[in-house]
Short mmCIF file of C-alpha atoms in Angstrom, two decimals:
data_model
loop_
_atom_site.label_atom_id
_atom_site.label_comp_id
_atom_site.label_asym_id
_atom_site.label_seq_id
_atom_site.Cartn_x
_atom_site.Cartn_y
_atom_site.Cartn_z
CA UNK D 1 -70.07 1.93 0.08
CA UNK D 2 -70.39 -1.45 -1.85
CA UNK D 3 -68.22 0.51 -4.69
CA UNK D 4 -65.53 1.73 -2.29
CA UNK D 5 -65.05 -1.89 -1.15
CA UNK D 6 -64.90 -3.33 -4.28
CA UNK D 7 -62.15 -0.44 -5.57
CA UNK D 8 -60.36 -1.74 -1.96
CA UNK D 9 -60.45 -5.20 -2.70
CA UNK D 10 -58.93 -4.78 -6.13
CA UNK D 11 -56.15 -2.92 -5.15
CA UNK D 12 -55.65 -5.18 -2.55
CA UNK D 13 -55.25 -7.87 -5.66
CA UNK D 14 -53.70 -5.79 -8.10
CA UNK D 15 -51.65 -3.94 -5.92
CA UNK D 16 -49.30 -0.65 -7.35
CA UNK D 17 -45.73 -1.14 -6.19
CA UNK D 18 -45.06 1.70 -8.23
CA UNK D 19 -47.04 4.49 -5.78
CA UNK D 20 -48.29 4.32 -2.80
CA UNK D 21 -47.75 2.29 1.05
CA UNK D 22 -44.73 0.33 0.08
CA UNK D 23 -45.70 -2.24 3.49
CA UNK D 24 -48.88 -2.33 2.03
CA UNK D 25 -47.97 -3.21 -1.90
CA UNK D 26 -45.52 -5.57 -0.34
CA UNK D 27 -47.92 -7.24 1.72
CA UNK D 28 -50.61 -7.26 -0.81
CA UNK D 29 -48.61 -8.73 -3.30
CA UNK D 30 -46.96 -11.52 -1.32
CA UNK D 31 -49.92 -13.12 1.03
CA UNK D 32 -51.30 -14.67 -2.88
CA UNK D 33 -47.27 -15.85 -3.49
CA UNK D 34 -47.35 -17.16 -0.30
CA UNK D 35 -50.43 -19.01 -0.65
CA UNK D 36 -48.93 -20.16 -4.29
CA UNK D 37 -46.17 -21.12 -2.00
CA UNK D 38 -47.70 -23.18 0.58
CA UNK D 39 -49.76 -25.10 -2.46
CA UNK D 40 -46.69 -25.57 -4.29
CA UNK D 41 -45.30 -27.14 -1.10
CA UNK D 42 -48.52 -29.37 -0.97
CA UNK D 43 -47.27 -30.91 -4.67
CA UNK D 44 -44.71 -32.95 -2.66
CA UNK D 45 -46.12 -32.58 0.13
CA UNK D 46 -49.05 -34.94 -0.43
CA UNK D 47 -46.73 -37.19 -2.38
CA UNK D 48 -45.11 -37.61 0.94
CA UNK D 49 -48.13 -37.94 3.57
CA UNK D 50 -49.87 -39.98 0.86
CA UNK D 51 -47.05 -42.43 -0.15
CA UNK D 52 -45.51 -42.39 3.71
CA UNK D 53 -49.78 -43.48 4.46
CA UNK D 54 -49.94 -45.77 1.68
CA UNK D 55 -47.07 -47.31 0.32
CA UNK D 56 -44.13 -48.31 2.54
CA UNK D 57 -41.21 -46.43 3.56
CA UNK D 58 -38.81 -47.76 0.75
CA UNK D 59 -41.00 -45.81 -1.47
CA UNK D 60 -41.19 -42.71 0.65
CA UNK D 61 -36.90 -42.99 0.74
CA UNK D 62 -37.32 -43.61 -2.99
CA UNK D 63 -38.69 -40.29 -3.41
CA UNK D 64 -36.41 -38.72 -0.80
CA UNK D 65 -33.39 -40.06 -2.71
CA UNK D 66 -34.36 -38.36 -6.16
CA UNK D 67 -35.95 -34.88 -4.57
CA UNK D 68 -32.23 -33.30 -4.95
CA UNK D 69 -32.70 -34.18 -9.21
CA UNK D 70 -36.32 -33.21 -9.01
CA UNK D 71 -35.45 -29.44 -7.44
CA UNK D 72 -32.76 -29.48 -9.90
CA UNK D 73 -35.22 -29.31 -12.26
CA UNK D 74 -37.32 -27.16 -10.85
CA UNK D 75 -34.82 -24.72 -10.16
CA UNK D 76 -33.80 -24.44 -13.48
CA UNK D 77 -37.63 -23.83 -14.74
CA UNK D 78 -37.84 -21.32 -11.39
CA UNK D 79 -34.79 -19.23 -12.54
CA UNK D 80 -35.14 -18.93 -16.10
CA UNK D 81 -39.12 -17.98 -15.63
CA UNK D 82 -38.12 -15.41 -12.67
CA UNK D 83 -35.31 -14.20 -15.09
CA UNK D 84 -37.81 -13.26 -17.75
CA UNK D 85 -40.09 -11.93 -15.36
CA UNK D 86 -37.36 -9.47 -13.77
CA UNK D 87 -36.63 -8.44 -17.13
CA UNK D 88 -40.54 -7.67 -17.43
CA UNK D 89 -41.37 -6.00 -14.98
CA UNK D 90 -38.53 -3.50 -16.16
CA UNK D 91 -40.01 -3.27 -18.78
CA UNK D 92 -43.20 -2.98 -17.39
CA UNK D 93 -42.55 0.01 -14.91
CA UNK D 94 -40.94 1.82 -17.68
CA UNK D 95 -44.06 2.36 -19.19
CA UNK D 96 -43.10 1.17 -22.76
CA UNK D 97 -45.97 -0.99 -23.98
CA UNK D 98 -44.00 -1.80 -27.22
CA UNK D 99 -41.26 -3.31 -25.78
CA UNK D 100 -42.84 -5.35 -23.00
CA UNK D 101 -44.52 -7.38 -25.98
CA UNK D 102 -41.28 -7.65 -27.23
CA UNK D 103 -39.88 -8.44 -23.83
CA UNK D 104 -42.51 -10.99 -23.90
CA UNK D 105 -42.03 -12.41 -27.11
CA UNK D 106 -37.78 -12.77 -26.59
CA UNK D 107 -38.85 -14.20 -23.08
CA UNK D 108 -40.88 -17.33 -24.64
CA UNK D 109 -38.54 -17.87 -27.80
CA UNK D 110 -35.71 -18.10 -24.82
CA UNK D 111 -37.75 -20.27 -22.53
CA UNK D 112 -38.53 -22.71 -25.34
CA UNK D 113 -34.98 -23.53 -26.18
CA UNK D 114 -33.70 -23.72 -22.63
CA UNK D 115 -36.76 -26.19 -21.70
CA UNK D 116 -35.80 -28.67 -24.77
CA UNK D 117 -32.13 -28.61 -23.57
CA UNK D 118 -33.28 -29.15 -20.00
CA UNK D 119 -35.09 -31.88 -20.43
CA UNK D 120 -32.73 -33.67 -23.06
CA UNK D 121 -29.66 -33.62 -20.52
CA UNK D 122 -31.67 -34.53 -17.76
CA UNK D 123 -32.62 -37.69 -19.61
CA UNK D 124 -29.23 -38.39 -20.74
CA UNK D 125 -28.00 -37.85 -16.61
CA UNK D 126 -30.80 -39.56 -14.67
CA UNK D 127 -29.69 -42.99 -13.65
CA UNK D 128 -25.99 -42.05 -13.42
CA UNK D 129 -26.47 -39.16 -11.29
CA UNK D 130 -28.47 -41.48 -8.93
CA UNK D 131 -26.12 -44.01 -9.02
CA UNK D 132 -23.49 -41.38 -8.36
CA UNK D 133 -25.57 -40.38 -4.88
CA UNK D 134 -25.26 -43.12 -3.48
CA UNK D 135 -28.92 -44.15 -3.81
CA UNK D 136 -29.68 -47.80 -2.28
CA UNK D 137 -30.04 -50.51 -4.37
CA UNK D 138 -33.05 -51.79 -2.74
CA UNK D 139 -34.95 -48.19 -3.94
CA UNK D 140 -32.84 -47.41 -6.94
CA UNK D 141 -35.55 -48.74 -9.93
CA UNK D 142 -38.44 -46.67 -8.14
CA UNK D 143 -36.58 -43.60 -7.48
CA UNK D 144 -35.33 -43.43 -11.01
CA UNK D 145 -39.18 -44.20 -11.98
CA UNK D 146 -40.59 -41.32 -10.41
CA UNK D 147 -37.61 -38.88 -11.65
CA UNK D 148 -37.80 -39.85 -15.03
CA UNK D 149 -41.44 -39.01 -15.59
CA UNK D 150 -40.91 -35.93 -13.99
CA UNK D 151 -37.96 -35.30 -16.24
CA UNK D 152 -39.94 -35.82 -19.16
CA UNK D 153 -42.60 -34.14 -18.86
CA UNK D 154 -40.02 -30.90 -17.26
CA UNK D 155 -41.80 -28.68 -20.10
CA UNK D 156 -45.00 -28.39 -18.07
CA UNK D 157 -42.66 -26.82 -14.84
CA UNK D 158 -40.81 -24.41 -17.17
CA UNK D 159 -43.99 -23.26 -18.98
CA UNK D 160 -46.10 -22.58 -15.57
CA UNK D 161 -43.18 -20.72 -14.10
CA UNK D 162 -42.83 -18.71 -17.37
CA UNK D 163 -46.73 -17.75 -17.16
CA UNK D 164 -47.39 -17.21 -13.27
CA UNK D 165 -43.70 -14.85 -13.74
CA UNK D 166 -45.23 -12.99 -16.57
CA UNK D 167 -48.45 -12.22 -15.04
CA UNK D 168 -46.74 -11.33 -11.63
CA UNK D 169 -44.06 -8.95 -13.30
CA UNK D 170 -47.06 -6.86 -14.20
CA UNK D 171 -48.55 -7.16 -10.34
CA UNK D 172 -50.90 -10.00 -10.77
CA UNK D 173 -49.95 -12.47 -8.02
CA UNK D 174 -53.67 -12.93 -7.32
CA UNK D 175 -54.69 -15.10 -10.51
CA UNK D 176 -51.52 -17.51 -10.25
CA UNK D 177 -52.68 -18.19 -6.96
CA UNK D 178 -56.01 -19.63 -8.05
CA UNK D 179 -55.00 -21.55 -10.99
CA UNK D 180 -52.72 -23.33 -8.61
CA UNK D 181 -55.20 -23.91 -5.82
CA UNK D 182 -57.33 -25.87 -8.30
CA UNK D 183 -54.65 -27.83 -9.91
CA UNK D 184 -53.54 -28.88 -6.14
CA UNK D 185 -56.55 -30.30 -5.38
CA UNK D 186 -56.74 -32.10 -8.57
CA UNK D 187 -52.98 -33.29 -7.81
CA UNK D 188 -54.02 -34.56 -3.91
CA UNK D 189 -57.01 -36.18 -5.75
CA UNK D 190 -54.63 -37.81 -8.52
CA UNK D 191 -52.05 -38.98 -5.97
CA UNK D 192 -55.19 -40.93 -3.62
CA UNK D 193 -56.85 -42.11 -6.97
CA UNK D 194 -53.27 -43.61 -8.78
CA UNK D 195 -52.01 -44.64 -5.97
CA UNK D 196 -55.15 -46.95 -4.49
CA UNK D 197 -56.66 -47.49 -6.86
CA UNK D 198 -55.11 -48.09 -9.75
CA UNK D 199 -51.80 -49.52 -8.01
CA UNK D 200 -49.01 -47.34 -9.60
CA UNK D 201 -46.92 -46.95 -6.57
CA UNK D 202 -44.20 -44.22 -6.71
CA UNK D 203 -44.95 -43.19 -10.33
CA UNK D 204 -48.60 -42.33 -9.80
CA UNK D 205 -47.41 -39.80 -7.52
CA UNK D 206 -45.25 -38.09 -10.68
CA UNK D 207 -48.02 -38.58 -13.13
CA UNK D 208 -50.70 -36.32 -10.65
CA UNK D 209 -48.08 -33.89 -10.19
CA UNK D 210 -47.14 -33.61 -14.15
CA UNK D 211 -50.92 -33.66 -14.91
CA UNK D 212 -51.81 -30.46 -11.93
CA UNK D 213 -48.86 -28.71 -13.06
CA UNK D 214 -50.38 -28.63 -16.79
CA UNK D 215 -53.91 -27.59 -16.05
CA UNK D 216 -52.16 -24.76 -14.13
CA UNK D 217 -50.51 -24.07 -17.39
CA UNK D 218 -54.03 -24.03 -19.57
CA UNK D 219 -55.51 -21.89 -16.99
CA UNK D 220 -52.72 -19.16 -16.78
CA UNK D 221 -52.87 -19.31 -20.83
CA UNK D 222 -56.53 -19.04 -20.77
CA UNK D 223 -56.29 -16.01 -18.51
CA UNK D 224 -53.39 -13.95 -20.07
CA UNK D 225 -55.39 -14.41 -23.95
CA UNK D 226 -59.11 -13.15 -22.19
CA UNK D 227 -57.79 -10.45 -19.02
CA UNK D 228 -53.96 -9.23 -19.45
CA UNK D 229 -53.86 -8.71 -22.93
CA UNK D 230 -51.06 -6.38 -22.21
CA UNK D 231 -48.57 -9.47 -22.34
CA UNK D 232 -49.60 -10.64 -25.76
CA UNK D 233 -47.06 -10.31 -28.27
CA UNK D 234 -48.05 -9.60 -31.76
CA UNK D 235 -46.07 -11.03 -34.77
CA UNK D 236 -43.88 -8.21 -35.02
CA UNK D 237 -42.45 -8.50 -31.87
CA UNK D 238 -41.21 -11.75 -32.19
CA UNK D 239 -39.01 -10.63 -35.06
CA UNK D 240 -35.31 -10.86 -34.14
CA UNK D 241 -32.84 -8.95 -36.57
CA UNK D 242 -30.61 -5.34 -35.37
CA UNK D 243 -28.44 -4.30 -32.61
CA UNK D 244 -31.50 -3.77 -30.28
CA UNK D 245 -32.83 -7.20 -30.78
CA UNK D 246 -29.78 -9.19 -30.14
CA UNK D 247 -29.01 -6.81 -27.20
CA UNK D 248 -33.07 -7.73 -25.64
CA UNK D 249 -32.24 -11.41 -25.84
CA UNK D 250 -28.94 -10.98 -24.39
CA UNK D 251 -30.26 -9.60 -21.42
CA UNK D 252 -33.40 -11.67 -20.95
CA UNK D 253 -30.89 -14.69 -21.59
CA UNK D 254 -28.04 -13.99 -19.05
CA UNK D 255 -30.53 -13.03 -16.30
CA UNK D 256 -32.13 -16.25 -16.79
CA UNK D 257 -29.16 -18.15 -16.52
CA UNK D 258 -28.00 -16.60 -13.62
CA UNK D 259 -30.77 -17.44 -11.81
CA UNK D 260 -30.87 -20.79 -12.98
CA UNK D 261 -27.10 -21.29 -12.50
CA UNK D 262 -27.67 -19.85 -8.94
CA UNK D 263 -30.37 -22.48 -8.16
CA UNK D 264 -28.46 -25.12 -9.95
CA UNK D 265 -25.89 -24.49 -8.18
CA UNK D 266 -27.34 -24.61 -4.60
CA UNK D 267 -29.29 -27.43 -6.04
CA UNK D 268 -26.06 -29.52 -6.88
CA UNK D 269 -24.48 -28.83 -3.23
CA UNK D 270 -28.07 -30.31 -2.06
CA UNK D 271 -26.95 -33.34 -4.22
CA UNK D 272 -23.72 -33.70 -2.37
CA UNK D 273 -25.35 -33.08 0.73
CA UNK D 274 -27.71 -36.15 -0.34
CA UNK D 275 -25.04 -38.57 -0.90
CA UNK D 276 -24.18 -37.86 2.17
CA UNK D 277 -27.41 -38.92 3.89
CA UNK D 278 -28.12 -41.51 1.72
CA UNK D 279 -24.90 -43.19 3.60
CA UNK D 280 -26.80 -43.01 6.82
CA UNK D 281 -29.40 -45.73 6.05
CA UNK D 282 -33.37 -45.54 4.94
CA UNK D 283 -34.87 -44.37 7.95
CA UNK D 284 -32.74 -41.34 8.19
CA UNK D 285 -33.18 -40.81 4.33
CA UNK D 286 -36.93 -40.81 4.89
CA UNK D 287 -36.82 -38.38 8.07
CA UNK D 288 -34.68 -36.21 6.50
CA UNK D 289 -37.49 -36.18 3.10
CA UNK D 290 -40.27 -35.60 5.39
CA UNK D 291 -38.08 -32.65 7.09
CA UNK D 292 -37.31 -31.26 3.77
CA UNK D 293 -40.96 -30.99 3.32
CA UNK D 294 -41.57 -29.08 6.57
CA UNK D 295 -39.04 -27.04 6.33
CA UNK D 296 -39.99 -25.89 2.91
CA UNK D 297 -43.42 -25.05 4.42
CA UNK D 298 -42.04 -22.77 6.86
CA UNK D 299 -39.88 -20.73 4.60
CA UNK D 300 -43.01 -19.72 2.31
CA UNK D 301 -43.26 -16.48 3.62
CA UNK D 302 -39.21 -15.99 3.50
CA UNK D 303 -39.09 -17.04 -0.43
CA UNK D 304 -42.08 -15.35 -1.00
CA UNK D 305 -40.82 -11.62 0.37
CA UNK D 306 -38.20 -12.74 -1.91
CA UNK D 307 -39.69 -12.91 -5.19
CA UNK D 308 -41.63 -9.82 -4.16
CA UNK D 309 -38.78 -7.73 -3.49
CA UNK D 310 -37.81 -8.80 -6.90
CA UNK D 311 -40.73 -7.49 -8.46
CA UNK D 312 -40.91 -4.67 -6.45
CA UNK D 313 -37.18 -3.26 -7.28
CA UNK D 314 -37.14 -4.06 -10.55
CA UNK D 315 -40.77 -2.60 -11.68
CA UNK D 316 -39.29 0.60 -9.43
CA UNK D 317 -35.70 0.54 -10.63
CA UNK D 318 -37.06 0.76 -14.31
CA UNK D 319 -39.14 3.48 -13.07
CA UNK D 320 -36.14 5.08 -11.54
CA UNK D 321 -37.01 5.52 -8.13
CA UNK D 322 -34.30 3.60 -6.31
CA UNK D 323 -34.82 5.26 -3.24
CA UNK D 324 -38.37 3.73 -3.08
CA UNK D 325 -36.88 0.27 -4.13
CA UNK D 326 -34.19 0.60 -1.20
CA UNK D 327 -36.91 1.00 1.20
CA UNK D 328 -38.84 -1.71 -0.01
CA UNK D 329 -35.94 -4.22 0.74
CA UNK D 330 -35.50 -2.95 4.07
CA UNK D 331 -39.49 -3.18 5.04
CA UNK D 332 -39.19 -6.40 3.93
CA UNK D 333 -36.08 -7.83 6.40
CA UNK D 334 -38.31 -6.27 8.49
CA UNK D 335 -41.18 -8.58 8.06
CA UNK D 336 -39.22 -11.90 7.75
CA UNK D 337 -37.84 -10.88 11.33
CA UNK D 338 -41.18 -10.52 12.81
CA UNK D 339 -42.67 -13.92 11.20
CA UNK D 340 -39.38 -15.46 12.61
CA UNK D 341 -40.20 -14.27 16.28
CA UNK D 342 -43.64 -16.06 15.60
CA UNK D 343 -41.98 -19.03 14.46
CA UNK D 344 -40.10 -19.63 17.38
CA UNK D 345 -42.46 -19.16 19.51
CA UNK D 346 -44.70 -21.65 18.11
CA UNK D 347 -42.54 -24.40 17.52
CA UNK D 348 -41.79 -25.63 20.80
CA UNK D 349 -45.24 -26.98 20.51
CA UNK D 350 -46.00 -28.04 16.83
CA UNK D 351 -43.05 -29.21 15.29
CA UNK D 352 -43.40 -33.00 16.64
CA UNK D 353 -47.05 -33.28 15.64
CA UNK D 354 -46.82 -32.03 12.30
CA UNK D 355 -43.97 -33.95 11.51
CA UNK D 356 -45.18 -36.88 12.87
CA UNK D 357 -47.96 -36.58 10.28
CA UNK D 358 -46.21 -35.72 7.40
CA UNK D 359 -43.93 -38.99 7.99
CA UNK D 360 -46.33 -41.09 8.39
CA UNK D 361 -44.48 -43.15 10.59
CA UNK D 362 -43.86 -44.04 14.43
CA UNK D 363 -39.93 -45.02 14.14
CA UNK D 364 -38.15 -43.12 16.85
CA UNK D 365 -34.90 -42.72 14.70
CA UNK D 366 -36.96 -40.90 12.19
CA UNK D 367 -38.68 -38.75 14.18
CA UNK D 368 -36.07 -37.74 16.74
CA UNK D 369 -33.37 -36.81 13.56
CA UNK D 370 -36.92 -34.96 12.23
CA UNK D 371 -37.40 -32.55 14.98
CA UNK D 372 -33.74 -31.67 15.71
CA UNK D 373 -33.33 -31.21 12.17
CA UNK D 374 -36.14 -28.69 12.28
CA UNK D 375 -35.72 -27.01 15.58
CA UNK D 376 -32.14 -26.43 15.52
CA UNK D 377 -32.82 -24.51 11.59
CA UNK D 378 -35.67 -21.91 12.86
CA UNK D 379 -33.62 -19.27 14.72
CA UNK D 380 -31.39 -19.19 11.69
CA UNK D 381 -34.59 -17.99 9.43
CA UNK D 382 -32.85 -13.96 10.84
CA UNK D 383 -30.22 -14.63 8.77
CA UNK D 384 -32.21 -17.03 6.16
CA UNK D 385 -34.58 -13.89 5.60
CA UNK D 386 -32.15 -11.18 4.64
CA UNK D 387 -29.98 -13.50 2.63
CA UNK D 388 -33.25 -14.73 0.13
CA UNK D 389 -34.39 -10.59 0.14
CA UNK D 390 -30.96 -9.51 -0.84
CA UNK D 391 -30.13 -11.95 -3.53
CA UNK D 392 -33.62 -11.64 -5.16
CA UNK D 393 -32.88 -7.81 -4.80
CA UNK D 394 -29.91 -7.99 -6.23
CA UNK D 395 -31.61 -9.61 -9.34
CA UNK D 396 -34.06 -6.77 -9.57
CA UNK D 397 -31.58 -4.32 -10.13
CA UNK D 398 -29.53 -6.31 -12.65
CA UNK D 399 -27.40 -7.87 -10.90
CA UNK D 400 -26.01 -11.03 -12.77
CA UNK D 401 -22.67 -12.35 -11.34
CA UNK D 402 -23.17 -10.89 -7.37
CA UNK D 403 -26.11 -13.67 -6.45
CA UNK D 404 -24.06 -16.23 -8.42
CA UNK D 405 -21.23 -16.12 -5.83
CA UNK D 406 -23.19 -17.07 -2.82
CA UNK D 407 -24.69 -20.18 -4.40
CA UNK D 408 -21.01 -20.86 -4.99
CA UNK D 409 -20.37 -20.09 -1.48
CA UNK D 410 -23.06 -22.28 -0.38
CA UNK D 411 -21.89 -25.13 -2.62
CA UNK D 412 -18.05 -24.93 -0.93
CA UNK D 413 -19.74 -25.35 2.27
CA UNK D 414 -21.75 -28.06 1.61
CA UNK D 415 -18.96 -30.02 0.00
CA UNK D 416 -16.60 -29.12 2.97
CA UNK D 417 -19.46 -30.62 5.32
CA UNK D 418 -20.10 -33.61 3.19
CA UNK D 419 -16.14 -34.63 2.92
CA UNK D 420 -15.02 -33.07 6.74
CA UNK D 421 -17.54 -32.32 8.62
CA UNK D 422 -20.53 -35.64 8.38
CA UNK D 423 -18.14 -37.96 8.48
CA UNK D 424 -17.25 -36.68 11.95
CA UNK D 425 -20.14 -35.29 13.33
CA UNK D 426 -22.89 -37.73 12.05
CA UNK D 427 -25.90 -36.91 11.54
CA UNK D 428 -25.22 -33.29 13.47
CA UNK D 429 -22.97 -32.43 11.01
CA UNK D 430 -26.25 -32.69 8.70
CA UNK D 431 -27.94 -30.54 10.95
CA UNK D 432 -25.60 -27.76 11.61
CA UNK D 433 -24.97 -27.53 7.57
CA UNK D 434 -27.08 -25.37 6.13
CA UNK D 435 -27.72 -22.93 9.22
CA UNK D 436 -24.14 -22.17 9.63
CA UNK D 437 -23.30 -21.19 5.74
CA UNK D 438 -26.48 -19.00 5.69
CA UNK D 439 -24.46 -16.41 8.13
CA UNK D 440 -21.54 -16.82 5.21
CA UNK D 441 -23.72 -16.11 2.33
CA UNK D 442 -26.07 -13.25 4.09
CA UNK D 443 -22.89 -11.06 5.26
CA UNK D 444 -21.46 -11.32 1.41
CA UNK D 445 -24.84 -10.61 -0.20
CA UNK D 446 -25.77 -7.46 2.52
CA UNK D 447 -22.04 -5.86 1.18
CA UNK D 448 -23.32 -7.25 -2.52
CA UNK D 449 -26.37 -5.06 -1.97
CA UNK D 450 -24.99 -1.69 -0.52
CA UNK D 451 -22.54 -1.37 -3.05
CA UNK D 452 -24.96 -2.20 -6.13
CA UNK D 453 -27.53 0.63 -4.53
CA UNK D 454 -24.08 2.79 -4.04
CA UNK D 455 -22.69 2.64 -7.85
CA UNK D 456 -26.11 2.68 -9.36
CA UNK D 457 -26.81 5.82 -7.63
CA UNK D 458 -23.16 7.18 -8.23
CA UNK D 459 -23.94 7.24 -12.27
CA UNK D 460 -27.57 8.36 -12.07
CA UNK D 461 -25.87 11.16 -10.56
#
């Protein structure tokens, strides 16, 4: 009995997405990424609360002002280390043992280079892309504070994406989970101890998040060298020379950098957006922040079906069994659409509260923009869900240029609202942005999808 529930419980962690209950590998493998997710969130999240509790709200704007940069950079560390993993888990659900090392191998070589070039431009980019935003004078020298020690220490981001994507492309979505849970308490712990007791305002808050993020880093390190020895390379297969080599990195390369250029690119329309807000005063600024952080919250279990389906179609599309990875997508719409009904039926009753916490703060500007912000964005999450499945699918099975045209769709909205639409509208026009170019980008990413599926299967044929 005890032996059948241990054998249970494993696959439960270490579930097949190869064979078996495709709802069930799904679910199994996403409730860890979701909880990744949610502590993730709490990263910023306690910045926020913490600061918004402890500092005043100059420095809570301050941070608001610079989170555009900040995802920037996280986006970039996100995409390249989900590019290597899709490339991976190919590899992985091939069967090839040889060339997953040297999958591996080509993936850190690749992630090295990108993270030194990363981190040099941001440097080089910092104050004048804040300046360019519009950020208030008054907050200016702590925002670029807190963004600059985050920029600096960007290697830290890129290497615990590159890890936690490595050990997930072979479905391990379990350990990731619990390095991060103890690094987030150590960050909460950080932020309390920098901030009160040592006086460090706005930068305390970057230094626990920089220091978290790295014992995440030692852990997953730790891990992959003692339990999935699978993903260590040997010396060989970091040798690059031949057709077959330059052809690895090529691939590994370009589908990091479209998923990089994809979140950069929806990352730079957030920076337009930001100037926007930024013109609407410090209160706004901050309610807007502490939205942001909410609403990142609630789309855990949207991103995280999204990164799943990844996984899941690529490990099965190098297994060639597209007909299980097509299911798998559309099991997985189906389970945003039911967390969505739950949503909405919750938030009637939550939303104030919560956000009322997370701000800190009693100023009815704030909270009012707050709430609308978030209750007006829920029923969109139908067409949020599909749209994040789809693109990540997309990925899975190769794609490189498809996903890259709805960031750029997303971007030519966002600019349209910031120059049109905000000026007019005020702080509605904020509101109604991002809902209303979700239904653009989800109907041009659900033809994206059937025709990828439909040539795919054309030349298997």
């Amino acid at each position: 009995m005890n032996a059948s529930l241990s054998t249970k419980f494993k696959h439960f962690l270490y579930p097949d997405l190869l064979n078996g209950s495709i709802f069930k590998a799904l679910v199994s493998f996403m409730i860890p990424i979701v909880v990744s997710y949610l502590f993730q969130q709490l990263y910023n999240t306690a910045d926020t609360v913490i600061v918004g509790h402890y500092l005043k709200e100059d420095s809570l704007a301050a941070i608001g002002a610079s989170s555009a940069i900040f995802q920037i950079i996280l986006d970039l560390g996100n995409g390249f280390g989900s590019g290597c993993s899709i490339v991976v888990a190919r590899a992985f659900g091939s069967g090839d043992r040889l060339y997953l090392k040297r999958v591996v191998a080509a993936s850190i070589i690749i992630m090295i280079f990108v993270t030194a070039g990363v981190t040099a431009l941001c440097l080089l980019t910092l104050k004048p892309l804040l300046l360019m935003l519009g950020t208030p004078g008054m907050i200016l020298d702590q925002a670029l504070s807190y963004i600059s020690i985050v920029a600096i220490f960007g290697g830290v981001l890129f290497a615990y994406n590159l890890c936690a994507g490595l050990l997930r492309a072979i479905g391990n979505s379990f350990m990731p989970l619990v390095f991060l849970i103890l690094s987030s308490i150590l960050n909460v712990i950080l932020d309390i101890l920098l901030i009160t007791k040592f006086g460090m305002g706005v930068e305390g808050t970057a230094i626990a998040t920089v220091i978290s993020q790295g014992t995440s880093v030692i852990l997953c390190i730790l891990y992959i060298l003692a339990k999935a020895k699978i993903l260590i390379p040997s010396p060989a297969s970091f040798k690059i020379g031949g057709c077959g080599a330059f052809k690895l990195y090529r691939e590994i390369f370009l589908q990091g950098l479209s998923m990089a250029l994809m979140l950069a690119i929806v990352g730079s329309g957030t920076l337009i957006l930001q100037s926007a807000i930024n013109g609407f005063g410090t209160y706004i600024i901050a309610g807007h922040t502490a939205a942001r952080k909410l609403f990142s919250l609630s789309t855990v279990v949207i991103f995280s079906l999204g990164i799943t389906s990844s996984t899941f179609v690529s490990q099965n599309y190098g297994a060639k069994n597209l007909a299980r990875a097509n299911k798998g997508v559309n099991i997985a719409i189906l389970i945003i659409w039911c967390y969505t009904a739950l949503l909405l039926i919750l938030s009637p009753f939550i939303v104030r509260p919560i956000f009322e916490f997370v701000s800190g703060s009693q100023n009815p500007e704030l909270l009012n923009y707050g709430t609308k912000y978030l209750r007006f964005a829920y029923p969109f999450f139908i067409v949020l869900g599909p749209l994040i499945v789809f693109r990540n699918s997309l990925q899975g099975l190769g794609a490189k240029l498809l996903p890259l045209v709805s960031s750029l769709v997303e971007l030519a909205g966002k600019i349209l609202f910031t120059i049109i639409i905000i000026p007019r509208l005020g702080i509605w026009g904020i509101i109604l942005c991002e809902p209303l170019i979700w239904c653009a980008m989800a109907l041009q990413l659900a033809f994206a999808y059937r025709g990828r599926v439909k040539k795919i299967s054309e030349q298997s044929l």
